[in-house]
XYZ file of C-alpha atoms in Angstrom:
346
model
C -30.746 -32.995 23.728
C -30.175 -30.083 20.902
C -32.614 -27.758 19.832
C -32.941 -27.007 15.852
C -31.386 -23.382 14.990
C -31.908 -22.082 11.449
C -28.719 -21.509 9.670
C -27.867 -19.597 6.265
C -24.265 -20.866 5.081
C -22.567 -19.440 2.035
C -21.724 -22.414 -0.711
C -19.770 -21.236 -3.789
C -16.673 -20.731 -5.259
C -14.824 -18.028 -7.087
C -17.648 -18.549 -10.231
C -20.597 -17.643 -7.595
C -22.626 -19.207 -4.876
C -25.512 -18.634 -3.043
C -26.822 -19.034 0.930
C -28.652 -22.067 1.621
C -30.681 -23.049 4.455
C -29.663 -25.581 6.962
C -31.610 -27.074 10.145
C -28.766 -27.754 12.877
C -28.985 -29.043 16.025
C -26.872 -26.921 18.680
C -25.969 -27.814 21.993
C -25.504 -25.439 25.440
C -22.374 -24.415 25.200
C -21.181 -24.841 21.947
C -19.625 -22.100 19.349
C -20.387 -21.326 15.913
C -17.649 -23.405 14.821
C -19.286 -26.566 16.529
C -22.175 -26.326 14.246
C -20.200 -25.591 11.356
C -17.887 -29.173 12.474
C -21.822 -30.819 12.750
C -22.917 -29.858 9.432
C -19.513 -31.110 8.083
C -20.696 -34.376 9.734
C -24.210 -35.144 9.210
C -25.527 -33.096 6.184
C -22.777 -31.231 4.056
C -19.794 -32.587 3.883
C -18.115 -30.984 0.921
C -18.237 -27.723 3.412
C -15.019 -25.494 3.074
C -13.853 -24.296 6.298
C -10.323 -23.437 7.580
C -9.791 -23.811 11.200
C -6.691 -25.004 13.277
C -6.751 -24.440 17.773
C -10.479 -23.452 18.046
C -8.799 -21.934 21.068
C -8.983 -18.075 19.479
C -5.286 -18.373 18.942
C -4.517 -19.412 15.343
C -7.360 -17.047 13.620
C -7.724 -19.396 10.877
C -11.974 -19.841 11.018
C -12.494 -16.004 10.376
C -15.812 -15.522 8.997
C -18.519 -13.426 9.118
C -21.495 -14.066 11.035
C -24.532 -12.475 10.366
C -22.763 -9.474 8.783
C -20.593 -9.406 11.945
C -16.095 -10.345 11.316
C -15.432 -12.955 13.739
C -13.761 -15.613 14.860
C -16.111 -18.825 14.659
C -14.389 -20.653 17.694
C -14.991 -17.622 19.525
C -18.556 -16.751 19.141
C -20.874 -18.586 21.592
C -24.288 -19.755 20.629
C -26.035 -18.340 23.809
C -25.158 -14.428 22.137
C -28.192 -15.455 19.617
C -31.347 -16.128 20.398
C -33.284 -19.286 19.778
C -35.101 -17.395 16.656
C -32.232 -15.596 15.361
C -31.468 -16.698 11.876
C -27.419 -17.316 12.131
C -26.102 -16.532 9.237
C -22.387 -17.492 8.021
C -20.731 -15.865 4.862
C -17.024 -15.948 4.330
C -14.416 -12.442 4.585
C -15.687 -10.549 2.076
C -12.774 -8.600 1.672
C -10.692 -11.181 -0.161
C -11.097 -13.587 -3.161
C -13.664 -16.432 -2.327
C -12.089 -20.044 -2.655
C -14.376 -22.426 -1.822
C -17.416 -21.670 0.465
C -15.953 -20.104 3.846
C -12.552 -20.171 2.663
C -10.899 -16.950 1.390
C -7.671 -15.985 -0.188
C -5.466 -13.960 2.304
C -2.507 -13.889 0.241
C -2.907 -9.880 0.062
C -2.032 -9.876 3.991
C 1.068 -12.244 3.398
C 2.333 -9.770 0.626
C 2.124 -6.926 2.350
C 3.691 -8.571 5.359
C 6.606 -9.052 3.190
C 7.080 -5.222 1.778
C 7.541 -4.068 5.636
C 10.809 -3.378 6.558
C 12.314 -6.302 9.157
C 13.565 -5.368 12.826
C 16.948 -3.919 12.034
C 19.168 -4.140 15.100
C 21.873 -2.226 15.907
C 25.030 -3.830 14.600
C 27.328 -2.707 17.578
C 25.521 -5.267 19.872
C 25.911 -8.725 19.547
C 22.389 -10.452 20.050
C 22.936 -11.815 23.544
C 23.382 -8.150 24.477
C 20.362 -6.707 23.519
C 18.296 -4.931 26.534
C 15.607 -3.222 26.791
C 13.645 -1.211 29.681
C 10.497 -3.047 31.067
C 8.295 0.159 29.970
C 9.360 -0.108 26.899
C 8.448 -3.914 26.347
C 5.367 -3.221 28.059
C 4.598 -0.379 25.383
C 5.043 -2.494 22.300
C 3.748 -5.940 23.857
C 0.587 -4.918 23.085
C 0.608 -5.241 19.379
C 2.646 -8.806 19.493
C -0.556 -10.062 20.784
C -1.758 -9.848 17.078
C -2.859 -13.762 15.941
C -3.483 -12.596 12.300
C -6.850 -13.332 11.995
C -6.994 -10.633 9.345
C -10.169 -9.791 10.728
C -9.016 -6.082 11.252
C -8.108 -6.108 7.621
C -11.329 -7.318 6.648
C -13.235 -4.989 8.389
C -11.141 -1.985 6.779
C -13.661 -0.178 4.535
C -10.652 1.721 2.595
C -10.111 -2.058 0.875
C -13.278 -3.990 2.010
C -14.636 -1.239 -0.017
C -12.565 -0.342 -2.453
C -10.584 -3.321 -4.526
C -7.999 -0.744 -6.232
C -6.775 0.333 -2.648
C -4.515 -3.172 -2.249
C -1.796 -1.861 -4.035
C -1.728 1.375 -2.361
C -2.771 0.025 1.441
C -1.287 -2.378 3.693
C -4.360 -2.336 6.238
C -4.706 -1.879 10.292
C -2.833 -5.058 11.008
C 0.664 -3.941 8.782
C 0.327 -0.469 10.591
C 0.743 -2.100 14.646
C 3.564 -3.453 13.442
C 4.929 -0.443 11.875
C 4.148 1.123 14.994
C 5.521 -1.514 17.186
C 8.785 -1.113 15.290
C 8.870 2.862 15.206
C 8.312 2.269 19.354
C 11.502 -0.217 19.706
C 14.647 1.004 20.986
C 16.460 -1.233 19.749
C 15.461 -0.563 15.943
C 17.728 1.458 13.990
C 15.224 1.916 11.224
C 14.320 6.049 11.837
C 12.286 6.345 8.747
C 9.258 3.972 10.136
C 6.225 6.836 10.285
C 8.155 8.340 6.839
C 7.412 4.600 5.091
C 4.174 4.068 7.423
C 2.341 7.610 5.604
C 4.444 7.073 1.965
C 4.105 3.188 1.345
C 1.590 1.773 3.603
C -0.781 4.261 2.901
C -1.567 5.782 6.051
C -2.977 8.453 5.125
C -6.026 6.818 3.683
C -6.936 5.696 7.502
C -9.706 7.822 8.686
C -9.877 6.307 12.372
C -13.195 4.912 12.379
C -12.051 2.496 14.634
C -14.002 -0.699 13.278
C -10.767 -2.392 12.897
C -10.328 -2.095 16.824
C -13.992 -3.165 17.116
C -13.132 -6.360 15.714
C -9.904 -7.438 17.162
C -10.430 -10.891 19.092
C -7.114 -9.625 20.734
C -8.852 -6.383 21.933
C -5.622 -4.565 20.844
C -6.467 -0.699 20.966
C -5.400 -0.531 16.849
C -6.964 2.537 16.412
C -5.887 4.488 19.706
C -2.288 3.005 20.364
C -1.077 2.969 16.906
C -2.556 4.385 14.301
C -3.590 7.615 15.499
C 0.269 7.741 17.858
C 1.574 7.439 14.236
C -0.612 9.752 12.188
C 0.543 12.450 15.032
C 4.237 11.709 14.590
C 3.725 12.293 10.405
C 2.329 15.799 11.184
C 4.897 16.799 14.227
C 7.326 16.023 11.325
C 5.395 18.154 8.508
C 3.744 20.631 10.200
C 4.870 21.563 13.901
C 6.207 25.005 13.498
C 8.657 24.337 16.460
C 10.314 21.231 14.403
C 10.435 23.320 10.786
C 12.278 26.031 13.173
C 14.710 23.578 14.547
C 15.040 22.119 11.049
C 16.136 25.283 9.690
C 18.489 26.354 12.724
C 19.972 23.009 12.780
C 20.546 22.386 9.110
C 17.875 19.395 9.854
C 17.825 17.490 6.164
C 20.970 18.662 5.044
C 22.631 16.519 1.734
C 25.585 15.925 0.125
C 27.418 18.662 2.186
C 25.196 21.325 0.712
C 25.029 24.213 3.883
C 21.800 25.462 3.153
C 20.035 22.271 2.295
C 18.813 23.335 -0.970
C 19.095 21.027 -3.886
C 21.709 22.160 -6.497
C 21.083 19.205 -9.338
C 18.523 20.456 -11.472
C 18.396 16.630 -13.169
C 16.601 15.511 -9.936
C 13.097 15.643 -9.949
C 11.541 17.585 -6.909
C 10.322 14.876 -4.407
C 6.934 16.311 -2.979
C 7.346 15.368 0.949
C 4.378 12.999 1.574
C 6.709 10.845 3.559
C 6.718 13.191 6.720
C 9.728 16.055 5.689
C 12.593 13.602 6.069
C 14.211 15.839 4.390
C 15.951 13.005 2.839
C 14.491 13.030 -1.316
C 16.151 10.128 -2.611
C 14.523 8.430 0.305
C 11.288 10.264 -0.276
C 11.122 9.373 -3.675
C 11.885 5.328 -2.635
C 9.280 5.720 -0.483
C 6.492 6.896 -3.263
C 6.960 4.525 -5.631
C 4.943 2.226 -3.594
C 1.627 4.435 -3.935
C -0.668 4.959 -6.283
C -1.134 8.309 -6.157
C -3.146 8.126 -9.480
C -5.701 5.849 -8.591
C -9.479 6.700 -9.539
C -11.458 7.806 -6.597
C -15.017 6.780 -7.267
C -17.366 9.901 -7.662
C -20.476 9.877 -4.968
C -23.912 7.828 -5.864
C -26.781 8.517 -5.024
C -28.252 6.278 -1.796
C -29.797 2.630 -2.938
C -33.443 3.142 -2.751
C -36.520 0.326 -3.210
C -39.312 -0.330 -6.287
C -40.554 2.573 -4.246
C -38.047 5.292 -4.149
C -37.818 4.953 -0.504
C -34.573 4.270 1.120
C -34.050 0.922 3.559
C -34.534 1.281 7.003
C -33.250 -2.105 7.712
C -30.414 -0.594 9.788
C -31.834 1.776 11.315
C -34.800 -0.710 12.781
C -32.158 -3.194 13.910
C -32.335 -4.335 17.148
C -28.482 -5.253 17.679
C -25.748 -2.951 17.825
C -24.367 -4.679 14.376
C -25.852 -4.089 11.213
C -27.758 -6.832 9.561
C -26.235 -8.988 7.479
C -25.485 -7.310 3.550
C -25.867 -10.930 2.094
C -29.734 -12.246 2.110
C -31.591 -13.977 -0.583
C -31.857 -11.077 -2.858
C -28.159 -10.376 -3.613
C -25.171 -12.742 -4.992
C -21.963 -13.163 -3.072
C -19.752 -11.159 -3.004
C -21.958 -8.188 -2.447
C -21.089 -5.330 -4.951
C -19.382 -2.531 -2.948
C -20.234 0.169 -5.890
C -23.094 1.339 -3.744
C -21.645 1.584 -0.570
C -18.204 3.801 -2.045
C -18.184 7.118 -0.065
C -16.221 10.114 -1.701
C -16.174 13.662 -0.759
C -18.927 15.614 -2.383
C -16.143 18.528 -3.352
C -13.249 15.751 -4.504
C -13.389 17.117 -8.258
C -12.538 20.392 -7.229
């Protein structure tokens, strides 16, 4: 026999919802998706709620559980204790549905602006090879099951709405990576589209995408940060700029000394990682918003008291508590929690 556990679960829609309270029984053993599928069964069951393997394979029942992106089939019971308020909110990231559910489709466009494989077109498919070190260095990242909870997590859109255009998030940047690692791709502008298009340069390695993963793919360490360094060998190293200029590296239209001699192009300012290349530069920028309003900093929420909460710091669990309680509506405005460099205007 169950024992009773006191759940919060997020009901709403697109128009606004709220957390109500539910008593559910919960068994040894069981996940949080189990007492989701009982609440479905015995007392709500107009409950939204995507799931597919409930194997950790599909990623379809992302949520996020007491404040916490994860993967319902994946998080036991037991991790909570028996006077733990569990409480279940959908991605808060992307456009509420229907109760848990969320709109993803931002992933699935961005998925569709990156570049495809491009294989060489000298070798016939059946002829591709690769070395095992190489397989094994790219393998990693193929692992991803698109649970989208990386992308979730991401505070440069989970924070920031008017960063979608401009950002295609941790997951679209492994697979940049993945590709710019591949011998076989023929594609040598990967890092140049990764820093001009995806946005790369927004990333500030926090690592809270890799904190996440239910994949426990090193995001942070084996791609982003590998790919950040590649940008600035291109840009910066002193050694490369030398070799560029000895050997003509970026050289157009037959021009010698690489300068541009058509005054009717418009200078292509090399965000893309000095490829040299401007019509490709200037390809690659049109995908960014480099006019986009950068909120100015706030001043820290603060009680009917002036004091500021202390909830997180008194927390007894390595995660923060959850942002959605009883006081706030979902989805919780991010206006508060925008960071911005205290010099930016300058």
């Amino acid at each position: 026999m169950g024992t009773k556990r006191h759940f919060k679960v997020w009901r709403g829609d697109e128009t606004g919802g709220d957390l109500q309270d539910y008593q559910i029984e919960v068994n040894e053993g069981e996940v949080v998706l189990d007492v989701i599928h009982r609440l479905q069964a015995t007392e709500a069951p107009d409950l939204a709620c995507r799931w597919n393997c409930k194997a950790g394979k599909c990623g379809s029942c992302s949520m996020e559980i007491n404040g916490m992106p994860r993967l319902g089939c994946m998080t036991r019971m037991s991790t909570f204790e028996e006077t733990d308020t569990v409480t279940v909110t959908p991605l808060r990231t992307f456009p509420v549905i229907r109760d848990l559910v969320t709109d993803v489709s931002f992933n699935y466009e961005k998925a569709r602006e990156t570049p495809a494989f491009a294989p060489p077109t000298d070798v016939a498919p059946g002829d591709y090879r690769m070395k095992q070190v190489d397989v094994e260095r790219s393998q990693e990242f193929r692992k991803c099951i698109e649970c989208f909870l990386c992308q979730n997590t991401c505070h440069v859109v989970r924070d920031h709405e008017e960063n979608k255009v401009a950002f295609s998030g941790p997951r679209y940047f492994i697979r940049a990576a993945e590709l710019d690692m591949h011998p076989l791709d023929t594609k040598t502008d990967r890092k140049e589209y990764a820093q001009a298009s995806q946005g790369l340069g927004y990333c500030n390695i926090t690592k809270c995408c890799s904190e996440v993963c239910p994949e426990h793919i090193k995001i942070t360490d084996n791609a982003i940060i590998p790919m950040k360094e590649r940008v600035v060998d291109r840009r910066y190293d002193p050694l490369v700029w030398l070799g560029s200029k000895i050997f003509r590296r970026g050289q157009t239209d037959g021009n010698e000394s690489g300068a541009r001699t058509d005054p009717a192009v418009p200078e292509a300012h090399s965000h893309g990682g000095a490829s040299g290349d401007v019509a490709a530069e200037e390809q690659g920028q049109r995908g960014v918003n480099w006019h986009r309003q950068v909120p100015h900093p706030t001043t820290p929420m603060v009680d009917e008291r002036g004091k500021m909460p202390l909830s997180e710091f008194t927390f007894d669990r390595p995660a923060a508590p959850s942002p959605f309680g009883d006081d706030v509506s979902f989805p919780l405005p991010a206006d508060h929690l925008n960071y911005a460099h205290p010099d930016q205007k300058d």
